[in-house]
GROMACS .gro file of N, CA, C and O in nm:
model
  208
    1MET      N    1   0.263   3.937  -3.641
    1MET     CA    2   0.145   3.959  -3.725
    1MET      C    3   0.140   3.876  -3.841
    1MET      O    4   0.027   3.817  -3.889
    2ILE      N    5   0.246   3.846  -3.902
    2ILE     CA    6   0.255   3.773  -4.034
    2ILE      C    7   0.199   3.633  -4.009
    2ILE      O    8   0.135   3.581  -4.084
    3THR      N    9   0.250   3.573  -3.890
    3THR     CA   10   0.224   3.445  -3.863
    3THR      C   11   0.060   3.434  -3.830
    3THR      O   12   0.009   3.351  -3.882
    4LEU      N   13   0.012   3.530  -3.754
    4LEU     CA   14  -0.137   3.525  -3.732
    4LEU      C   15  -0.210   3.549  -3.862
    4LEU      O   16  -0.314   3.471  -3.873
    5ILE      N   17  -0.163   3.626  -3.947
    5ILE     CA   18  -0.262   3.653  -4.072
    5ILE      C   19  -0.236   3.543  -4.152
    5ILE      O   20  -0.340   3.485  -4.225
    6SER      N   21  -0.133   3.450  -4.146
    6SER     CA   22  -0.132   3.334  -4.229
    6SER      C   23  -0.223   3.231  -4.166
    6SER      O   24  -0.266   3.133  -4.243
    7ASP      N   25  -0.240   3.235  -4.034
    7ASP     CA   26  -0.320   3.127  -3.971
    7ASP      C   27  -0.480   3.161  -3.956
    7ASP      O   28  -0.550   3.073  -3.927
    8MET      N   29  -0.500   3.299  -3.958
    8MET     CA   30  -0.627   3.342  -3.918
    8MET      C   31  -0.682   3.444  -4.019
    8MET      O   32  -0.594   3.497  -4.092
    9PRO      N   33  -0.820   3.458  -4.019
    9PRO     CA   34  -0.863   3.557  -4.109
    9PRO      C   35  -0.824   3.718  -4.075
    9PRO      O   36  -0.806   3.726  -3.942
   10PRO      N   37  -0.796   3.782  -4.152
   10PRO     CA   38  -0.737   3.925  -4.135
   10PRO      C   39  -0.821   3.999  -4.035
   10PRO      O   40  -0.774   4.095  -3.954
   11GLN      N   41  -0.948   3.984  -4.047
   11GLN     CA   42  -1.061   4.072  -3.951
   11GLN      C   43  -1.046   4.019  -3.821
   11GLN      O   44  -1.040   4.108  -3.725
   12ILE      N   45  -1.009   3.898  -3.789
   12ILE     CA   46  -1.001   3.862  -3.659
   12ILE      C   47  -0.864   3.908  -3.593
   12ILE      O   48  -0.849   3.950  -3.481
   13VAL      N   49  -0.759   3.900  -3.680
   13VAL     CA   50  -0.614   3.982  -3.644
   13VAL      C   51  -0.628   4.108  -3.612
   13VAL      O   52  -0.575   4.144  -3.513
   14SER      N   53  -0.716   4.190  -3.696
   14SER     CA   54  -0.715   4.321  -3.678
   14SER      C   55  -0.791   4.353  -3.542
   14SER      O   56  -0.759   4.444  -3.454
   15ASP      N   57  -0.889   4.273  -3.500
   15ASP     CA   58  -0.944   4.280  -3.359
   15ASP      C   59  -0.860   4.254  -3.248
   15ASP      O   60  -0.834   4.323  -3.156
   16LEU      N   61  -0.764   4.139  -3.260
   16LEU     CA   62  -0.677   4.099  -3.166
   16LEU      C   63  -0.581   4.199  -3.139
   16LEU      O   64  -0.527   4.222  -3.022
   17LEU      N   65  -0.526   4.258  -3.244
   17LEU     CA   66  -0.394   4.357  -3.247
   17LEU      C   67  -0.436   4.507  -3.245
   17LEU      O   68  -0.345   4.567  -3.209
   18GLY      N   69  -0.558   4.532  -3.255
   18GLY     CA   70  -0.589   4.659  -3.263
   18GLY      C   71  -0.567   4.732  -3.392
   18GLY      O   72  -0.569   4.849  -3.390
   19PHE      N   73  -0.531   4.656  -3.501
   19PHE     CA   74  -0.505   4.722  -3.627
   19PHE      C   75  -0.640   4.748  -3.716
   19PHE      O   76  -0.746   4.689  -3.682
   20SER      N   77  -0.648   4.841  -3.793
   20SER     CA   78  -0.774   4.856  -3.884
   20SER      C   79  -0.775   4.724  -3.974
   20SER      O   80  -0.688   4.669  -4.017
   21PRO      N   81  -0.913   4.688  -3.996
   21PRO     CA   82  -0.915   4.577  -4.100
   21PRO      C   83  -0.868   4.606  -4.224
   21PRO      O   84  -0.808   4.502  -4.297
   22SER      N   85  -0.847   4.714  -4.287
   22SER     CA   86  -0.806   4.744  -4.410
   22SER      C   87  -0.638   4.701  -4.396
   22SER      O   88  -0.587   4.662  -4.501
   23THR      N   89  -0.574   4.740  -4.288
   23THR     CA   90  -0.439   4.728  -4.281
   23THR      C   91  -0.402   4.567  -4.286
   23THR      O   92  -0.307   4.520  -4.362
   24THR      N   93  -0.484   4.488  -4.209
   24THR     CA   94  -0.464   4.338  -4.213
   24THR      C   95  -0.500   4.282  -4.330
   24THR      O   96  -0.432   4.173  -4.366
   25THR      N   97  -0.604   4.331  -4.388
   25THR     CA   98  -0.645   4.281  -4.516
   25THR      C   99  -0.543   4.280  -4.616
   25THR      O  100  -0.502   4.210  -4.720
   26GLN      N  101  -0.482   4.411  -4.624
   26GLN     CA  102  -0.364   4.445  -4.725
   26GLN      C  103  -0.250   4.355  -4.688
   26GLN      O  104  -0.202   4.310  -4.791
   27TRP      N  105  -0.212   4.335  -4.575
   27TRP     CA  106  -0.093   4.245  -4.550
   27TRP      C  107  -0.134   4.094  -4.591
   27TRP      O  108  -0.045   4.035  -4.633
   28ALA      N  109  -0.263   4.054  -4.569
   28ALA     CA  110  -0.302   3.920  -4.613
   28ALA      C  111  -0.286   3.908  -4.748
   28ALA      O  112  -0.232   3.817  -4.800
   29ALA      N  113  -0.340   4.008  -4.846
   29ALA     CA  114  -0.318   4.009  -4.985
   29ALA      C  115  -0.186   4.017  -5.025
   29ALA      O  116  -0.145   3.937  -5.107
   30TYR      N  117  -0.091   4.094  -4.960
   30TYR     CA  118   0.054   4.098  -4.999
   30TYR      C  119   0.130   3.961  -4.962
   30TYR      O  120   0.184   3.921  -5.033
   31LEU      N  121   0.084   3.910  -4.843
   31LEU     CA  122   0.152   3.770  -4.819
   31LEU      C  123   0.100   3.665  -4.915
   31LEU      O  124   0.194   3.576  -4.947
   32GLN      N  125  -0.012   3.668  -4.951
   32GLN     CA  126  -0.058   3.559  -5.040
   32GLN      C  127  -0.003   3.576  -5.192
   32GLN      O  128   0.049   3.487  -5.237
   33ASP      N  129  -0.002   3.698  -5.232
   33ASP     CA  130   0.073   3.727  -5.348
   33ASP      C  131   0.210   3.688  -5.364
   33ASP      O  132   0.247   3.617  -5.445
   34SER      N  133   0.281   3.743  -5.252
   34SER     CA  134   0.427   3.705  -5.268
   34SER      C  135   0.457   3.559  -5.238
   34SER      O  136   0.547   3.507  -5.298
   35TRP      N  137   0.381   3.492  -5.165
   35TRP     CA  138   0.391   3.348  -5.142
   35TRP      C  139   0.354   3.266  -5.275
   35TRP      O  140   0.418   3.176  -5.331
   36SER      N  141   0.256   3.330  -5.346
   36SER     CA  142   0.218   3.248  -5.453
   36SER      C  143   0.326   3.271  -5.573
   36SER      O  144   0.354   3.158  -5.637
   37ASN      N  145   0.378   3.380  -5.571
   37ASN     CA  146   0.494   3.405  -5.648
   37ASN      C  147   0.614   3.325  -5.641
   37ASN      O  148   0.669   3.273  -5.728
   38PHE      N  149   0.629   3.302  -5.502
   38PHE     CA  150   0.744   3.237  -5.470
   38PHE      C  151   0.740   3.089  -5.509
   38PHE      O  152   0.822   3.029  -5.585
   39LEU      N  153   0.616   3.028  -5.490
   39LEU     CA  154   0.592   2.897  -5.531
   39LEU      C  155   0.588   2.877  -5.692
   39LEU      O  156   0.646   2.763  -5.723
   40LEU      N  157   0.532   2.958  -5.752
   40LEU     CA  158   0.546   2.954  -5.893
   40LEU      C  159   0.681   2.961  -5.940
   40LEU      O  160   0.729   2.879  -6.030
   41ALA      N  161   0.769   3.048  -5.902
   41ALA     CA  162   0.906   3.060  -5.944
   41ALA      C  163   0.978   2.936  -5.904
   41ALA      O  164   1.054   2.896  -5.998
   42ARG      N  165   0.948   2.875  -5.792
   42ARG     CA  166   1.017   2.760  -5.754
   42ARG      C  167   0.984   2.644  -5.832
   42ARG      O  168   1.073   2.566  -5.882
   43GLU      N  169   0.851   2.634  -5.864
   43GLU     CA  170   0.805   2.518  -5.966
   43GLU      C  171   0.872   2.538  -6.103
   43GLU      O  172   0.905   2.442  -6.159
   44GLU      N  173   0.886   2.676  -6.153
   44GLU     CA  174   0.946   2.675  -6.296
   44GLU      C  175   1.087   2.642  -6.284
   44GLU      O  176   1.130   2.581  -6.383
   45LEU      N  177   1.163   2.674  -6.178
   45LEU     CA  178   1.304   2.629  -6.167
   45LEU      C  179   1.308   2.473  -6.160
   45LEU      O  180   1.415   2.411  -6.217
   46ARG      N  181   1.219   2.390  -6.100
   46ARG     CA  182   1.220   2.256  -6.087
   46ARG      C  183   1.189   2.194  -6.218
   46ARG      O  184   1.237   2.085  -6.254
   47THR      N  185   1.114   2.250  -6.296
   47THR     CA  186   1.055   2.197  -6.428
   47THR      C  187   1.132   2.237  -6.556
   47THR      O  188   1.105   2.173  -6.659
   48SER      N  189   1.215   2.346  -6.539
   48SER     CA  190   1.296   2.386  -6.656
   48SER      C  191   1.407   2.293  -6.672
   48SER      O  192   1.464   2.267  -6.593
   49PRO      N  193   1.439   2.283  -6.811
   49PRO     CA  194   1.549   2.191  -6.852
   49PRO      C  195   1.683   2.274  -6.814
   49PRO      O  196   1.710   2.396  -6.818
   50GLU      N  197   1.765   2.187  -6.746
   50GLU     CA  198   1.884   2.241  -6.711
   50GLU      C  199   1.990   2.258  -6.833
   50GLU      O  200   1.983   2.174  -6.930
   51ASP      N  201   2.069   2.358  -6.806
   51ASP     CA  202   2.169   2.396  -6.928
   51ASP      C  203   2.289   2.283  -6.915
   51ASP      O  204   2.340   2.238  -6.798
   52SER      N  205   2.318   2.230  -7.010
   52SER     CA  206   2.439   2.139  -7.013
   52SER      C  207   2.578   2.196  -7.023
   52SER      O  208   2.588   2.284  -7.084
   0.00000   0.00000   0.00000
Protein backbone atom coordinates (compact mmCIF):
# COMPACT_ATOMS: atom_id res chain seq x y z
CA MET A 1 0.00 0.00 0.00
CA ILE A 2 2.80 2.42 0.82
CA THR A 3 4.32 2.06 -2.63
CA LEU A 4 0.96 2.48 -4.32
CA ILE A 5 0.14 5.63 -2.33
CA SER A 6 3.52 7.04 -3.21
CA ASP A 7 2.82 6.52 -6.91
CA MET A 8 -0.95 6.99 -7.19
CA PRO A 9 -3.69 9.24 -5.76
CA PRO A 10 -5.09 7.88 -2.47
CA GLN A 11 -8.62 7.66 -3.89
CA ILE A 12 -7.47 5.29 -6.65
CA VAL A 13 -5.59 3.14 -4.14
CA SER A 14 -8.68 2.93 -1.94
CA ASP A 15 -10.72 1.63 -4.90
CA LEU A 16 -8.04 -0.89 -5.90
CA LEU A 17 -7.48 -2.29 -2.41
CA GLY A 18 -10.96 -1.88 -0.95
CA PHE A 19 -9.92 0.53 1.80
CA SER A 20 -11.92 3.59 2.73
CA PRO A 21 -10.80 6.81 1.03
CA SER A 22 -10.17 8.40 4.42
CA THR A 23 -7.75 5.61 5.37
CA THR A 24 -5.64 5.96 2.25
CA THR A 25 -5.77 9.76 2.47
CA GLN A 26 -4.50 9.61 6.06
CA TRP A 27 -1.68 7.28 4.99
CA ALA A 28 -0.77 9.60 2.13
CA ALA A 29 -0.63 12.56 4.51
CA TYR A 30 1.46 10.59 6.99
CA LEU A 31 3.90 9.46 4.32
CA GLN A 32 4.28 12.92 2.85
CA ASP A 33 4.83 14.49 6.24
CA SER A 34 7.38 11.96 7.40
CA TRP A 35 9.24 12.04 4.06
CA SER A 36 9.36 15.84 4.15
CA ASN A 37 10.68 15.80 7.69
CA PHE A 38 13.34 13.27 6.70
CA LEU A 39 14.50 15.40 3.78
CA LEU A 40 14.59 18.55 5.90
CA ALA A 41 16.63 16.84 8.62
CA ARG A 42 19.02 15.41 6.05
CA GLU A 43 19.53 18.82 4.46
CA GLU A 44 20.16 20.42 7.87
CA LEU A 45 22.84 17.82 8.57
CA ARG A 46 24.50 18.47 5.24
CA THR A 47 24.58 22.25 5.67
CA SER A 48 25.41 22.49 9.37
CA PRO A 49 29.00 23.33 10.24
CA GLU A 50 30.93 20.34 11.49
CA ASP A 51 32.38 20.30 14.96
CA SER A 52 36.18 20.50 14.97
